[in-house]
Short mmCIF file of C-alpha atoms in Angstrom, two decimals:
data_model
loop_
_atom_site.label_atom_id
_atom_site.label_comp_id
_atom_site.label_asym_id
_atom_site.label_seq_id
_atom_site.Cartn_x
_atom_site.Cartn_y
_atom_site.Cartn_z
CA MET A 1 136.55 75.77 131.01
CA SER A 2 139.74 77.92 131.00
CA TRP A 3 138.41 81.50 131.90
CA ASP A 4 140.96 82.72 129.19
CA SER A 5 139.17 80.61 126.72
CA VAL A 6 138.21 82.25 123.47
CA VAL A 7 136.04 81.19 120.47
CA GLU A 8 137.95 78.86 118.19
CA ARG A 9 135.31 78.09 115.50
CA ILE A 10 131.65 78.83 114.34
CA ARG A 11 129.25 77.46 111.71
CA ILE A 12 126.09 79.02 110.40
CA PHE A 13 123.33 77.49 108.96
CA LEU A 14 120.35 79.10 107.11
CA VAL A 15 117.65 76.61 107.56
CA GLU A 16 113.86 76.17 106.27
CA SER A 17 111.47 74.45 108.09
CA PRO A 18 108.10 73.54 107.29
CA ILE A 19 104.95 74.27 109.21
CA LYS A 20 101.64 72.56 110.01
CA MET A 21 99.31 75.16 109.74
CA ALA A 22 99.15 78.58 107.81
CA ARG A 23 98.97 81.89 109.94
CA LEU A 24 97.21 85.10 109.22
CA GLN A 25 98.60 88.08 110.57
CA GLY A 26 97.55 91.78 110.36
CA VAL A 27 100.60 91.96 108.23
CA GLY A 28 102.95 89.21 106.34
CA ASN A 29 100.83 86.04 106.37
CA VAL A 30 102.99 82.92 106.72
CA LYS A 31 102.55 79.44 105.17
CA GLY A 32 104.44 76.50 104.00
CA SER A 33 107.62 77.16 106.00
CA VAL A 34 109.73 79.42 107.91
CA LYS A 35 113.26 80.21 107.53
CA ARG A 36 116.00 81.05 110.42
CA VAL A 37 119.61 80.89 111.06
CA LEU A 38 121.27 78.71 113.36
CA LEU A 39 124.42 79.13 115.09
CA GLU A 40 127.14 76.96 116.39
CA VAL A 41 129.83 78.58 118.58
CA THR A 42 132.65 76.28 119.73
CA SER A 43 135.46 77.85 122.61
CA ALA A 44 139.13 76.48 122.39
CA ASP A 45 137.97 74.05 125.08
CA GLY A 46 135.77 72.19 123.03
CA ILE A 47 132.43 73.48 124.65
CA VAL A 48 129.62 74.02 122.15
CA GLY A 49 126.93 76.68 122.41
CA TRP A 50 123.94 77.42 120.27
CA GLY A 51 122.31 80.61 119.05
CA GLU A 52 119.26 81.17 116.66
CA ALA A 53 118.19 84.13 114.77
CA ALA A 54 114.95 84.23 113.51
CA PRO A 55 114.17 88.02 111.65
CA TRP A 56 110.80 88.20 109.48
CA GLU A 57 111.00 90.03 106.49
CA VAL A 58 107.91 92.49 107.23
CA PHE A 59 108.87 93.04 111.02
CA THR A 60 112.67 93.48 111.03
CA GLY A 61 114.47 91.73 108.48
CA THR A 62 115.43 88.90 106.31
CA PRO A 63 116.97 85.46 107.53
CA GLU A 64 119.59 86.00 104.54
CA ALA A 65 120.56 89.05 105.59
CA ALA A 66 121.04 87.96 109.07
CA PHE A 67 123.11 84.98 107.87
CA SER A 68 125.30 87.48 105.72
CA ALA A 69 125.55 89.51 108.82
CA LEU A 70 127.00 86.89 110.69
CA ASP A 71 129.24 85.26 107.84
CA ILE A 72 130.51 88.58 106.34
CA TYR A 73 130.71 91.18 109.00
CA LEU A 74 130.59 89.67 112.52
CA ARG A 75 132.89 86.57 112.14
CA PRO A 76 136.00 88.57 112.25
CA LEU A 77 134.84 89.90 115.75
CA ILE A 78 133.39 86.51 117.26
CA LEU A 79 136.27 84.30 116.35
CA GLY A 80 139.05 84.98 118.96
CA ALA A 81 136.63 86.63 121.47
CA PRO A 82 136.99 86.02 124.98
CA ILE A 83 134.22 83.71 126.05
CA LYS A 84 133.31 85.43 129.17
CA ARG A 85 133.44 89.16 127.99
CA VAL A 86 129.77 88.76 126.56
CA ARG A 87 129.07 92.49 127.05
CA GLU A 88 132.22 93.76 125.37
CA LEU A 89 131.52 91.90 122.34
CA MET A 90 128.05 93.08 122.13
CA ALA A 91 129.21 96.41 122.08
CA ARG A 92 132.05 95.91 119.53
CA MET A 93 129.31 94.30 117.38
CA ASP A 94 127.05 97.19 117.59
CA LYS A 95 130.06 99.72 116.65
CA VAL A 96 130.83 97.77 113.36
CA LEU A 97 127.46 97.20 112.22
CA VAL A 98 124.03 98.90 112.60
CA GLY A 99 121.05 96.74 113.01
CA HIS A 100 120.94 93.16 112.83
CA GLY A 101 119.50 92.69 116.34
CA GLU A 102 118.45 89.04 115.49
CA ALA A 103 122.21 88.33 114.65
CA LYS A 104 123.83 89.66 117.53
CA ALA A 105 120.92 87.74 119.52
CA ALA A 106 122.23 84.63 118.25
CA VAL A 107 125.71 85.05 119.32
CA GLU A 108 124.80 86.29 122.71
CA MET A 109 122.75 83.22 123.23
CA ALA A 110 125.75 81.06 122.02
CA LEU A 111 128.02 82.70 124.24
CA LEU A 112 125.81 82.30 127.32
CA ASP A 113 125.11 78.97 126.53
CA ILE A 114 128.83 77.83 126.59
CA LEU A 115 129.28 79.95 129.77
CA GLY A 116 126.40 78.00 131.52
CA LYS A 117 127.88 74.36 130.63
CA ALA A 118 131.25 75.63 131.86
CA THR A 119 129.82 76.43 135.03
CA GLY A 120 127.15 74.13 135.37
CA LEU A 121 124.65 76.85 135.52
CA SER A 122 121.45 77.87 133.50
CA VAL A 123 121.18 81.06 131.49
CA ALA A 124 118.50 82.28 133.97
CA ASP A 125 120.93 81.68 136.81
CA LEU A 126 123.70 84.14 134.56
CA LEU A 127 121.04 86.92 134.25
CA GLY A 128 120.52 86.84 137.93
CA GLY A 129 118.59 83.82 138.95
CA ARG A 130 115.07 82.18 138.67
CA VAL A 131 111.86 83.83 139.63
CA ARG A 132 109.59 81.40 138.10
CA ASP A 133 109.91 77.82 136.49
CA ARG A 134 106.63 77.79 134.56
CA ILE A 135 105.46 80.18 132.19
CA PRO A 136 101.66 80.34 130.88
CA LEU A 137 101.75 79.56 127.42
CA SER A 138 99.59 81.73 124.82
CA PHE A 139 98.44 80.03 121.52
CA SER A 140 97.54 82.16 118.46
CA ILE A 141 94.24 82.13 116.94
CA ALA A 142 95.42 82.87 113.35
CA ASP A 143 94.35 79.66 111.38
CA PRO A 144 92.95 81.11 108.08
CA ASP A 145 90.36 77.97 109.08
CA PHE A 146 88.74 78.96 112.40
CA ASP A 147 86.88 75.93 112.44
CA ALA A 148 90.47 74.09 112.83
CA ASP A 149 91.55 76.50 115.67
CA LEU A 150 88.32 75.79 117.27
CA GLU A 151 88.76 72.02 117.32
CA ARG A 152 92.33 73.06 118.64
CA MET A 153 90.72 75.00 121.60
CA ARG A 154 88.35 72.19 122.71
CA ALA A 155 91.27 69.71 122.71
CA MET A 156 93.68 72.17 124.66
CA VAL A 157 91.12 73.96 126.98
CA PRO A 158 90.08 70.85 128.93
CA ALA A 159 94.00 69.88 129.12
CA GLY A 160 94.75 73.09 131.14
CA HIS A 161 95.64 75.72 128.14
CA THR A 162 93.22 78.59 128.77
CA VAL A 163 95.65 81.74 127.13
CA PHE A 164 94.66 82.53 123.60
CA LYS A 165 95.31 85.41 121.69
CA MET A 166 93.28 86.07 118.35
CA LYS A 167 94.96 87.65 115.53
CA THR A 168 92.60 90.25 114.46
CA GLY A 169 92.45 92.64 111.64
CA VAL A 170 92.77 90.10 109.05
CA LYS A 171 88.99 89.10 108.16
CA PRO A 172 86.29 91.33 107.58
CA HIS A 173 85.27 92.92 111.34
CA ALA A 174 81.84 91.30 111.48
CA GLU A 175 83.33 88.11 110.90
CA GLU A 176 85.74 88.45 113.63
CA LEU A 177 83.04 89.80 116.24
CA ARG A 178 81.31 86.49 115.15
CA ILE A 179 84.29 84.23 116.02
CA LEU A 180 84.82 86.32 119.36
CA GLU A 181 81.14 85.47 120.26
CA VAL A 182 81.78 81.76 119.33
CA MET A 183 84.92 81.72 121.77
CA ARG A 184 83.52 83.59 124.25
CA GLY A 185 80.31 81.57 124.19
CA GLU A 186 81.86 78.12 124.34
CA PHE A 187 84.43 78.72 126.90
CA GLY A 188 83.16 82.20 128.54
CA GLU A 189 85.79 83.06 131.64
CA ARG A 190 87.78 79.88 131.40
CA ILE A 191 89.95 81.33 128.67
CA ASP A 192 92.35 84.22 129.21
CA LEU A 193 91.63 85.97 125.87
CA ARG A 194 94.04 88.48 124.23
CA LEU A 195 93.66 90.39 120.82
CA ASP A 196 96.90 91.13 118.27
CA PHE A 197 95.94 93.48 115.57
CA ASN A 198 99.68 93.46 114.22
CA GLN A 199 99.36 97.08 112.82
CA ALA A 200 96.41 96.12 110.73
CA LEU A 201 93.99 99.37 111.71
CA THR A 202 94.57 102.77 110.32
CA PRO A 203 94.00 105.66 113.17
CA PHE A 204 90.59 106.84 111.58
CA GLY A 205 88.04 104.62 112.39
CA ALA A 206 90.37 102.23 114.64
CA MET A 207 88.24 103.44 117.65
CA LYS A 208 85.18 102.10 116.59
CA ILE A 209 86.29 98.76 115.98
CA LEU A 210 88.10 98.48 119.56
CA ARG A 211 85.20 99.61 121.09
CA ASP A 212 83.44 96.58 119.60
CA VAL A 213 86.20 94.29 120.63
CA ASP A 214 86.60 95.82 123.95
CA ALA A 215 82.97 94.39 124.84
CA PHE A 216 84.50 90.91 124.84
CA ARG A 217 86.54 91.66 127.86
CA PRO A 218 90.20 90.69 126.24
CA THR A 219 93.30 91.02 128.81
CA PHE A 220 94.78 93.26 126.06
CA ILE A 221 94.81 94.42 122.80
CA GLU A 222 97.99 94.49 121.23
CA GLN A 223 99.64 96.96 118.38
CA PRO A 224 96.04 98.07 116.81
CA VAL A 225 97.85 100.76 114.48
CA PRO A 226 101.11 101.39 112.69
CA ARG A 227 104.14 101.74 115.23
CA ARG A 228 104.63 105.55 114.55
CA HIS A 229 101.04 106.25 115.60
CA LEU A 230 101.89 106.97 119.23
CA ASP A 231 99.23 110.00 119.70
CA ALA A 232 96.41 107.17 118.71
CA MET A 233 97.96 104.67 120.74
CA ALA A 234 97.80 107.14 123.76
CA GLY A 235 93.98 107.84 122.71
CA PHE A 236 93.20 104.36 122.72
CA ALA A 237 94.89 103.52 126.26
CA ALA A 238 93.01 106.75 127.44
CA ALA A 239 89.68 105.84 126.16
CA LEU A 240 89.34 101.86 126.53
CA ASP A 241 88.77 99.55 129.68
CA THR A 242 91.10 97.09 128.13
CA PRO A 243 94.78 97.69 128.49
CA ILE A 244 96.80 98.43 125.27
CA LEU A 245 100.08 96.42 124.36
CA ALA A 246 102.93 98.15 122.55
CA ASP A 247 104.76 95.65 120.00
CA GLU A 248 105.74 96.87 116.99
CA SER A 249 105.97 100.38 118.72
CA CYS A 250 108.40 99.04 121.04
CA PHE A 251 111.65 97.65 119.68
CA ASP A 252 114.22 99.30 122.11
CA ALA A 253 114.63 101.27 125.24
CA VAL A 254 114.58 104.46 123.39
CA ASP A 255 111.23 103.42 121.89
CA LEU A 256 109.67 102.62 125.15
CA MET A 257 110.93 105.95 126.66
CA GLU A 258 108.68 107.67 124.30
CA VAL A 259 105.95 105.11 124.63
CA VAL A 260 106.21 105.97 128.78
CA ARG A 261 106.49 109.65 127.98
CA ARG A 262 103.16 109.88 125.55
CA GLN A 263 101.34 107.01 127.93
CA ALA A 264 100.98 105.23 124.71
CA ALA A 265 100.65 101.80 126.34
CA ASP A 266 99.66 99.91 129.40
CA ALA A 267 102.01 97.02 128.85
CA ILE A 268 104.69 95.93 126.27
CA SER A 269 105.79 92.97 124.20
CA VAL A 270 109.21 91.92 124.80
CA LYS A 271 111.03 89.97 121.89
CA ILE A 272 114.52 89.04 121.73
CA MET A 273 114.82 89.60 118.14
CA LYS A 274 113.47 93.30 118.62
CA CYS A 275 115.86 93.87 121.29
CA GLY A 276 118.82 92.39 120.21
CA GLY A 277 119.81 90.03 122.77
CA LEU A 278 118.72 88.76 126.39
CA MET A 279 120.97 91.72 128.30
CA LYS A 280 119.09 94.30 126.31
CA ALA A 281 115.73 92.89 127.08
CA GLN A 282 116.40 92.83 130.59
CA ALA A 283 117.64 96.46 130.29
CA LEU A 284 114.29 97.33 128.39
CA MET A 285 112.34 95.70 131.33
CA ALA A 286 114.14 97.88 133.90
CA ILE A 287 112.45 101.08 131.98
CA ALA A 288 109.19 99.30 131.91
CA ASP A 289 109.49 98.36 135.71
CA THR A 290 110.02 101.65 136.69
CA ALA A 291 107.14 103.08 134.65
CA GLY A 292 104.85 99.96 135.95
CA LEU A 293 104.27 98.41 132.44
CA PRO A 294 104.23 94.59 132.65
CA GLY A 295 106.14 92.63 129.84
CA TYR A 296 104.65 89.83 127.49
CA GLY A 297 106.97 87.26 126.09
CA GLY A 298 106.42 87.53 122.24
CA THR A 299 108.12 85.78 119.32
CA LEU A 300 108.43 86.06 115.70
CA TRP A 301 108.63 82.66 114.12
CA GLU A 302 111.83 80.96 116.35
CA GLY A 303 112.49 77.40 117.01
CA GLY A 304 113.52 75.98 119.87
CA ILE A 305 116.96 76.98 120.59
CA ALA A 306 115.73 80.60 120.34
CA LEU A 307 112.73 79.93 122.57
CA ALA A 308 114.93 78.12 125.20
CA ALA A 309 116.94 81.40 125.49
CA GLY A 310 113.02 83.05 125.83
CA THR A 311 112.32 80.86 128.59
CA GLN A 312 115.48 81.64 130.25
CA LEU A 313 114.87 85.31 130.21
CA ILE A 314 111.38 85.45 131.17
CA ALA A 315 112.35 82.88 134.02
CA ALA A 316 115.30 85.64 135.39
CA THR A 317 112.90 88.69 134.67
CA PRO A 318 110.13 89.54 137.19
CA GLY A 319 108.42 91.96 134.83
CA ILE A 320 107.88 89.55 131.92
CA SER A 321 104.54 88.46 134.01
CA LEU A 322 102.18 88.40 131.22
CA GLY A 323 103.04 84.77 130.02
CA CYS A 324 104.68 83.94 126.58
CA GLU A 325 103.79 82.88 122.95
CA PHE A 326 106.33 80.34 122.64
CA TYR A 327 104.12 77.69 120.86
CA MET A 328 105.70 77.47 117.39
CA PRO A 329 108.17 74.18 118.21
CA HIS A 330 104.92 72.19 119.76
CA HIS A 331 102.15 73.28 117.69
CA VAL A 332 103.53 74.90 114.17
CA LEU A 333 106.95 73.50 113.14
CA THR A 334 106.51 69.99 111.70
CA GLU A 335 109.89 68.92 113.37
CA ASP A 336 112.59 71.03 115.22
CA VAL A 337 116.61 70.62 115.59
CA LEU A 338 116.14 69.95 119.42
CA GLU A 339 116.82 66.19 120.23
CA GLU A 340 113.94 66.86 122.82
CA ARG A 341 111.56 69.60 122.51
CA ILE A 342 111.09 72.00 125.43
CA ALA A 343 108.43 70.63 128.08
CA ASN A 344 104.84 71.84 128.13
CA SER A 345 102.69 70.95 130.88
CA GLU A 346 98.98 71.94 131.62
CA GLY A 347 99.31 75.15 129.56
CA HIS A 348 102.48 76.26 130.72
CA VAL A 349 106.24 76.24 129.12
CA ILE A 350 108.32 74.54 131.78
CA VAL A 351 111.82 76.31 131.81
CA PRO A 352 114.54 74.05 131.27
CA ASP A 353 117.00 73.61 134.22
CA GLY A 354 120.18 71.90 132.91
CA PRO A 355 123.46 74.21 132.02
CA GLY A 356 123.42 76.93 129.47
CA LEU A 357 120.33 76.76 127.66
CA GLY A 358 119.11 73.51 128.85
CA ILE A 359 118.69 72.04 125.40
CA SER A 360 120.61 69.34 123.04
CA ILE A 361 121.07 69.31 119.15
CA SER A 362 122.73 66.74 117.38
CA GLU A 363 124.13 67.13 113.65
CA ALA A 364 121.45 64.18 112.70
CA SER A 365 118.54 66.34 114.12
CA LEU A 366 119.57 69.39 112.30
CA ARG A 367 120.18 67.72 108.95
CA GLY A 368 117.11 65.65 109.25
CA ASN A 369 114.70 68.12 110.62
CA ALA A 370 115.44 71.38 108.55
CA LYS A 371 116.16 71.85 104.73
CA ILE A 372 119.64 73.72 104.95
CA LEU A 373 119.71 76.59 102.25
CA ALA A 374 123.25 77.84 103.18
CA GLU A 375 126.23 76.44 105.66
CA ARG A 376 129.42 78.37 106.35
#
């Protein structure tokens, strides 16, 4: 690639992909299918890079809005932009369009994918080099039918998969305690058990519920109350043995500064879709590292492109040390647009080591494995 190369063409796809199982969350249950936006960027040299935006309507925004943000507002900035000046383009996009971090992250992914392919380096190399090649994979216990999840665990644990995160606050409390008893009773300390309330509790009465689940020795309790209740989060962090992890309370560096100031969490969930890009996620972790808060690689409903970017980010970021929940392409999506899925082995995601994102996509896989709702 010429170092003066620019973006010559972009294509944007709004796709809908079927999923294998329903997902119960503290907010925004998911069933049937998920929507996301795929971005193809081609340089003047003919090198193609891919990005993905995966908003969730109850969390950050809608896929339709991300599609329009890329198509209407960001397209004029992207076309003709120098491939190697990624930070400059990210700053320009922030000036012309507020929010829409997922759309901007997709652009950053695609440009880094092109740069990696042009130089023979992985995105992790471009972000500073690897500190890990394997990432512990967390699978979410969120099926409305717990017996189905239990059967999955019975197959996964003997194969080396030991990290499980139960979505709590979605069923009656007594039933969730029974489920925790079943999991601890059958698998004991062989499993690394985490809990995620997805903001399901109200501050009034939450402490009693959290003390009950604290007895099951989870690794962390994620976002028990709505994001604005940082004083309640600080109270939980001070009172409970189990660390509190902030997700919705920590979208960006400004949020994290307030979490640190109030001592409202012991760890944070780092999501490219929240942060608005890989470099912003690394900037977030610079603050977290200084404050002594480890990171966890969270997701929304991304497919293989965005999760490839997530693995590259975690591979190059020491502080994201609590594993990741990049299980969607292997366990939930019926099909993905990748020619070959990112490898999983013995409960770990194996970081792709090819150039760029380390993935391949074909037009046939795109059109055969997802319903294209819009294309521009």
